[in-house]
Structure formats: C-alpha cells, structure tokens
Coordinates of C-alpha atoms in Angstrom, one line a residue:
X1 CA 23.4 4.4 72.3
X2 CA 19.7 3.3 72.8
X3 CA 17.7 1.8 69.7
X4 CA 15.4 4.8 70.5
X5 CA 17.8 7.4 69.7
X6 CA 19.5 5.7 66.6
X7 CA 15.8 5.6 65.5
X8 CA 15.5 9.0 66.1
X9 CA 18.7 10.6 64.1
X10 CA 17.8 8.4 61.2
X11 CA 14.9 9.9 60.8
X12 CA 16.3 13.2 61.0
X13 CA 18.8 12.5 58.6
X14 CA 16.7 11.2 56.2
X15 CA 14.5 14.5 56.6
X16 CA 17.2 16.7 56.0
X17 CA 18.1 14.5 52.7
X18 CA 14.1 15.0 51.1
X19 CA 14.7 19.1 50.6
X20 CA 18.0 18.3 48.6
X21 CA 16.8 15.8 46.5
X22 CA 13.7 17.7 45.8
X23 CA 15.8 21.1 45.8
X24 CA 17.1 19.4 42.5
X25 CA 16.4 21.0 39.0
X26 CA 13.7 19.6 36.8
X27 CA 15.7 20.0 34.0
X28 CA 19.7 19.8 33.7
X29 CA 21.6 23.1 32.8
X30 CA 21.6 24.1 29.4
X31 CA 24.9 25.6 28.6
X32 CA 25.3 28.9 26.5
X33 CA 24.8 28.8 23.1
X34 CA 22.8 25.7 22.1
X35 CA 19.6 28.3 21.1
X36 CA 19.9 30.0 17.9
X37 CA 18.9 33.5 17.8
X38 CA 18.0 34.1 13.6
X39 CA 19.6 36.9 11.9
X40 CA 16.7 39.1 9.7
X41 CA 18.5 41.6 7.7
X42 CA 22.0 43.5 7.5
X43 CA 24.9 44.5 5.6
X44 CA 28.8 43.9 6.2
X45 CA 30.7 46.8 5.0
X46 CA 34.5 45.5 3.1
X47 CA 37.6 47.4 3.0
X48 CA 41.0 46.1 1.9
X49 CA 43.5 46.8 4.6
X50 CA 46.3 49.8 3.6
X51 CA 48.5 46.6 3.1
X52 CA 46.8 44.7 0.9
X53 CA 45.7 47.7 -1.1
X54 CA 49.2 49.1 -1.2
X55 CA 50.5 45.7 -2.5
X56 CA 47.6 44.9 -5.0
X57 CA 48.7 48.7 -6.5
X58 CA 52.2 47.8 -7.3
X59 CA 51.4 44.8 -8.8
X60 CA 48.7 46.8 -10.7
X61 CA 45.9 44.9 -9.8
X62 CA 42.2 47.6 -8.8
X63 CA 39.6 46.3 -7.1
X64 CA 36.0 46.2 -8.3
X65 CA 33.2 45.5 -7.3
X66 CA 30.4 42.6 -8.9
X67 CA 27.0 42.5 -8.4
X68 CA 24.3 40.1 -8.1
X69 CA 24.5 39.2 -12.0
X70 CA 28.2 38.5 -12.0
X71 CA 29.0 41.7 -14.1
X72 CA 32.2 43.6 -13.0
X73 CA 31.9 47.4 -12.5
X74 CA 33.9 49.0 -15.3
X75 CA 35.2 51.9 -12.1
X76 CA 37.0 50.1 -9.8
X77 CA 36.8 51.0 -6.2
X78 CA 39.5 53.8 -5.0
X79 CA 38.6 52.8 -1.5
X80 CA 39.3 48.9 -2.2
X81 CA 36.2 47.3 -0.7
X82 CA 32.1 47.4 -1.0
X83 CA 28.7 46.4 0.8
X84 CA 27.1 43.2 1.0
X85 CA 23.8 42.3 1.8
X86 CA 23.4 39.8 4.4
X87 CA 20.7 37.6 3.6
X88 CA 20.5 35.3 6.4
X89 CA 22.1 33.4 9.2
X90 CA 22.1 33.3 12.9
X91 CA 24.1 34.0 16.3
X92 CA 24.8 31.7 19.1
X93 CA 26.5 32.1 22.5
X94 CA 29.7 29.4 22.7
X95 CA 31.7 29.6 25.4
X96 CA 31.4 33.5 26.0
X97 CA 32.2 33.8 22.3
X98 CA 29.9 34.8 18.9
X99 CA 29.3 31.7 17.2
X100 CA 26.9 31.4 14.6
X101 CA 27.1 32.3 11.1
X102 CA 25.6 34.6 8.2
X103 CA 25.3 34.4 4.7
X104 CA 25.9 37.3 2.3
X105 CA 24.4 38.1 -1.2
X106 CA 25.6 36.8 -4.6
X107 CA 27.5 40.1 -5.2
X108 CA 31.1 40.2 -4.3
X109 CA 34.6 41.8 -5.2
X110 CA 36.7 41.7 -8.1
X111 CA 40.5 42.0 -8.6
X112 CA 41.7 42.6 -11.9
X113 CA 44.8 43.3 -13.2
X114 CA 45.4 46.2 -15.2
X115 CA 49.1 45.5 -16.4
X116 CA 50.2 43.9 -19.7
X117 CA 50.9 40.1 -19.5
X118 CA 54.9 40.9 -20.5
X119 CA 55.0 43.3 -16.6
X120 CA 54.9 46.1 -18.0
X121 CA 53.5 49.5 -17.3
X122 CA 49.8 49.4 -16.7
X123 CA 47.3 50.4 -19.3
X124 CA 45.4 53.0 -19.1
X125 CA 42.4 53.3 -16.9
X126 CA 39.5 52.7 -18.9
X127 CA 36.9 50.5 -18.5
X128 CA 37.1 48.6 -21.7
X129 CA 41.3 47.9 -19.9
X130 CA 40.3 47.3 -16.8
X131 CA 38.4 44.4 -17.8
X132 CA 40.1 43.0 -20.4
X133 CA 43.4 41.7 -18.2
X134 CA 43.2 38.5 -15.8
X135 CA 40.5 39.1 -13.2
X136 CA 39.2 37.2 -10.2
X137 CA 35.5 37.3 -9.1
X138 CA 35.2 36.6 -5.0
X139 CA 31.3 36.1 -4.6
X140 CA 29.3 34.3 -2.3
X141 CA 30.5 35.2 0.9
X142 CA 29.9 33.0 4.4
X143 CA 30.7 34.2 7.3
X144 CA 31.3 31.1 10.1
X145 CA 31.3 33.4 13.1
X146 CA 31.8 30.0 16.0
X147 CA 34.7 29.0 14.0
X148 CA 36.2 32.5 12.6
X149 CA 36.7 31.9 8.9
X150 CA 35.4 33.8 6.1
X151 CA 34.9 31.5 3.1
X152 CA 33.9 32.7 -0.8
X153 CA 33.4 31.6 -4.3
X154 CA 35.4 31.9 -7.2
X155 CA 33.8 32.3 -10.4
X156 CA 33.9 28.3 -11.6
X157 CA 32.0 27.8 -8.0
X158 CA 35.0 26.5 -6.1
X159 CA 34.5 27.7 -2.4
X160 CA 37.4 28.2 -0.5
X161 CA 38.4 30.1 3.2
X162 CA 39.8 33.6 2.3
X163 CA 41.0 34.3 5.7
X164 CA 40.3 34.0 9.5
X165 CA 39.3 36.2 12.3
X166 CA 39.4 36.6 16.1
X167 CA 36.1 35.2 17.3
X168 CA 34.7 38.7 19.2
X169 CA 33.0 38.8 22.8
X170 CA 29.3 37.7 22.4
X171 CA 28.3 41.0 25.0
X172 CA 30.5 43.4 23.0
X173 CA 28.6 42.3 19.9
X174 CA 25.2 41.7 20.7
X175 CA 22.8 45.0 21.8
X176 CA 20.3 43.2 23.3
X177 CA 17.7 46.3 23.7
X178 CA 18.0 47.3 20.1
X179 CA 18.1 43.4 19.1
X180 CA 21.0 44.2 16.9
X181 CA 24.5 42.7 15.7
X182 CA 27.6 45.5 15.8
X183 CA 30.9 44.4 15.1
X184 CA 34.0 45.5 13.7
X185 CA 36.5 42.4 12.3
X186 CA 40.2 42.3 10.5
X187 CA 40.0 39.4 8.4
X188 CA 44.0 38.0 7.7
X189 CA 44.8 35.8 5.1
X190 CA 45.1 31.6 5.2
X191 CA 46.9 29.6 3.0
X192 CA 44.2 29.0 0.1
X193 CA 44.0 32.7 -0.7
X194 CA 47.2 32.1 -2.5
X195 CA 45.1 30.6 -5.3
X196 CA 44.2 34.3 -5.7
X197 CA 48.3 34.9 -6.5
X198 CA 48.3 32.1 -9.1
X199 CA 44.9 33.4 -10.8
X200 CA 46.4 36.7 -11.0
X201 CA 50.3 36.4 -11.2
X202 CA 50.8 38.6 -8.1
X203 CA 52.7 37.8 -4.6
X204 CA 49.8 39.4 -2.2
X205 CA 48.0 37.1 -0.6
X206 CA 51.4 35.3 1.0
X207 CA 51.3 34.8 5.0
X208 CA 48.6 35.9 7.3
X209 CA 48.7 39.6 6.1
X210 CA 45.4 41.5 7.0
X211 CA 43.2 41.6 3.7
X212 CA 39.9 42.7 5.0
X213 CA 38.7 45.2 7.3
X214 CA 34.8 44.2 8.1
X215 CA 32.4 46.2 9.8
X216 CA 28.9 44.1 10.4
X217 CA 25.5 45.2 11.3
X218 CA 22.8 43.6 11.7
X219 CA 19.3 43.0 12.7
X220 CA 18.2 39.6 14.9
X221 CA 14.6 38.5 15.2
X222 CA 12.5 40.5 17.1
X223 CA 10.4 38.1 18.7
X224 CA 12.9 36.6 20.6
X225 CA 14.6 37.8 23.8
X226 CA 17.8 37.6 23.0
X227 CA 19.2 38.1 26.5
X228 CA 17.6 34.4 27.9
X229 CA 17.8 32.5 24.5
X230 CA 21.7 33.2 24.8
X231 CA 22.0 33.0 28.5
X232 CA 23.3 36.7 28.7
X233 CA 22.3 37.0 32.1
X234 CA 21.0 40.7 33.8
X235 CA 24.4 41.9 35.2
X236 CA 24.8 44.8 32.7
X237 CA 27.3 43.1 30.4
X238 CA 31.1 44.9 29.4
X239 CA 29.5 48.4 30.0
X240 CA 28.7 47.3 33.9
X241 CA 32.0 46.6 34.2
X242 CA 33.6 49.3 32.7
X243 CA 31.7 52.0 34.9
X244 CA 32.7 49.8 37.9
X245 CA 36.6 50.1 36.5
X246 CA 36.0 53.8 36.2
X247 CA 33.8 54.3 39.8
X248 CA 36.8 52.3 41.8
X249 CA 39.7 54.2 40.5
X250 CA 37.8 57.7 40.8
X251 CA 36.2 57.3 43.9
X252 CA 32.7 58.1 42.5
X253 CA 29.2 56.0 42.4
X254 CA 28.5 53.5 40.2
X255 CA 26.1 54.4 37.4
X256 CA 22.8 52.1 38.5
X257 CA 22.4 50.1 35.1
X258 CA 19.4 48.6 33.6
X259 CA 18.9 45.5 31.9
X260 CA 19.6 46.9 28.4
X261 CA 23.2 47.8 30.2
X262 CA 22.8 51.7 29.0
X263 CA 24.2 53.7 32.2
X264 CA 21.2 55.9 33.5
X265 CA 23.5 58.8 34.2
X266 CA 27.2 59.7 33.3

C-alpha cells in the first residue's frame, strides 16, 4: 500500500478514537446507595405475632408497655405490642435493597410474668401482681434496615439483636412523591433472644419463631429528591410494572405513568 494511504487511515483512525475518549464520563458511576437520604420523623407500630402471644399466655407472661421514664404500665397490652417514636436515622439504596437504619425512642415493651415462682396458677390481674413477678424491660430499639436485624436494650443496658428480618424492595418502600417510608416487616427470633427465656423462666423465644409484626412509617427530608439521591431512576417503579403485567395479559393499554409512578387512569 502506498505511504500516502497508510497516512491517510491513521489519521482516520485516530479521528474516530478522539469522540470515544472524550465520549468518556467526567466522573465514574456512583453505584446505588452510597447517598443517605435522613429520616425526619415517624413511628413503628409493634405487635407480637399470634405465636408468640399464644405461647407467652400459657407460660403466663402479659405484655406491657414502658415508657420514656422506664415505668411499666400497670394494664398490660391485650393486643401484645405498642408504638414507638422514631427519632432519627436514614435510608439508603444497596443493591436494590432498603439499607439504612433508624433509631426509636427510649420507650419500649415489657414482659412480665404473672405466675407464682413454684408454676402455679397465675395471680390475679391486678396491677400491684402484674408487677411484682420477674419482668423484662426491651427499650431502646435500632432498627439496621441494610443488614435486617432489630437490636434492643435490656434494663442493665446490655444491647442485644432480638430478631431478623427480610431486607424489603427499596421501590416498594420508598413513595418518592410523598417523600415517605411505608413498610410492613415480620421480625423472627435469633439466638440471643433466649436470654429473654432465662430472664423470665419461659421456653418462647426458642428457634426462629416470628415475635414481631412491624409496620413503619415514616417521613424523609424534604429537601432532598429522593428519586436521584438513591438512583431510583424515572421508569415508574413496582406499580409500572405491575400495570404492564395486567395490560399484557388483558389485552388493554398501559396506564401512561408519571414520575411519582401513580397510574393516571385505571
């Protein structure tokens, strides 16, 4: 080949090379979930599972609840669980996944039991009984949401990891248009809440039994747009996909979805 036309398709390689290398990001990708998106206010709403509360019965143990002072309720709680204040934390995107964490007030539960220390029949059901037997305070609450334990305090201080959780979908729990935190969570048991069967001579807090039925809501910071700082993206999220599901198999349109992912007809 003549020196004339090598000369000429190096140079037209090396202008088809400039666009690439300036093409090139100024910044590297940033992968989901390395901004923090502060949590500003909320409450987590406690139930003891049917299991728990069924088992906690026959060992004659009531729930109660213990607020901010430490101070048992003298009634306990029929429904075996009570509210907690969230006073602070924050929510990430890892991996797809909530991560994150929050922090509850300094109110809590309490399990006391209401039989005599020989096993027999309970006493009665006032409040000076209730709270004279072995009790447990469970205060403090922490809630590490990227790795899906739920840790508390007993009353000498001791923290310890109550139980575990399934990590939820960060789209199903996030509502990016109303800047709000809206999950539901079954909390089963790990092998340190057994201390709670030694405080209290009981056999309920064995295996990974469900203990703790959780519902969570939440308010995030305002300022922030929660859909960038987590790299949410504008594709409608779980609902998006969902009306596709439902358009496919019925044959009708999809619904034409914003970016807060709210359908704009049914």
């Amino acid at each position: 080949m003549p020196a004339r036309h090598l000369a000429a398709a190096a140079a037209l390689v090396l202008a088809s090379a400039v666009p690439a290398v300036a093409a090139a990001p100024a910044h590297p990708y940033q992968p989901a979930g390395s901004t923090e998106v502060p949590v500003e206010r909320g409450s987590a709403r406690l139930r003891l599972s049917p299991d728990l509360r069924s088992a906690l019965k026959e060992d004659g143990v009531v729930v109660a609840g213990v607020d901010a002072k430490g101070r048992i309720s003298p009634r306990g709680h029929s429904g075996g669980g009570t509210a907690l204040r969230i006073t602070g934390g924050a929510v990430t995107n890892s991996g797809g996944k909530l991560g994150g964490e929050l922090r509850f007030g300094k109110a809590g539960l309490a399990l006391v039991a209401t039989r005599s220390d020989t096993g027999g029949t309970p006493r009665t059901h006032s409040a000076k009984s209730r709270t004279s037997g072995k009790s447990v305070k469970i205060t403090r609450f922490e809630m590490d949401l990227g790795h899906g334990t739920l840790t508390a305090a007993l009353r000498n201080g001791t923290r310890f990891t109550l139980g575990t959780f399934t990590r939820p979908a960060t789209r199903s729990a996030l509502h990016t248009k109303t800047h709000s935190l809206r999950v539901d969570l079954t909390i089963k048991a790990t092998a340190s809440a057994a201390r709670l069967d030694a405080a209290l001579g009981t056999h309920c807090f064995t295996g990974h039994r469900p203990l703790l039925r959780v519902r969570i809501v939440a308010s995030l910071e305002r300022s922030v747009d929660v859909r960038t700082a987590l790299n949410l993206g504008q594709h409608g999220g779980p609902e998006a996909d969902r009306a596709r599901t439902r358009s496919v198999a019925s044959g009708t349109p999809v619904p034409r979805l914003p970016v807060s992912g709210v359908p704009l007809f049914r």
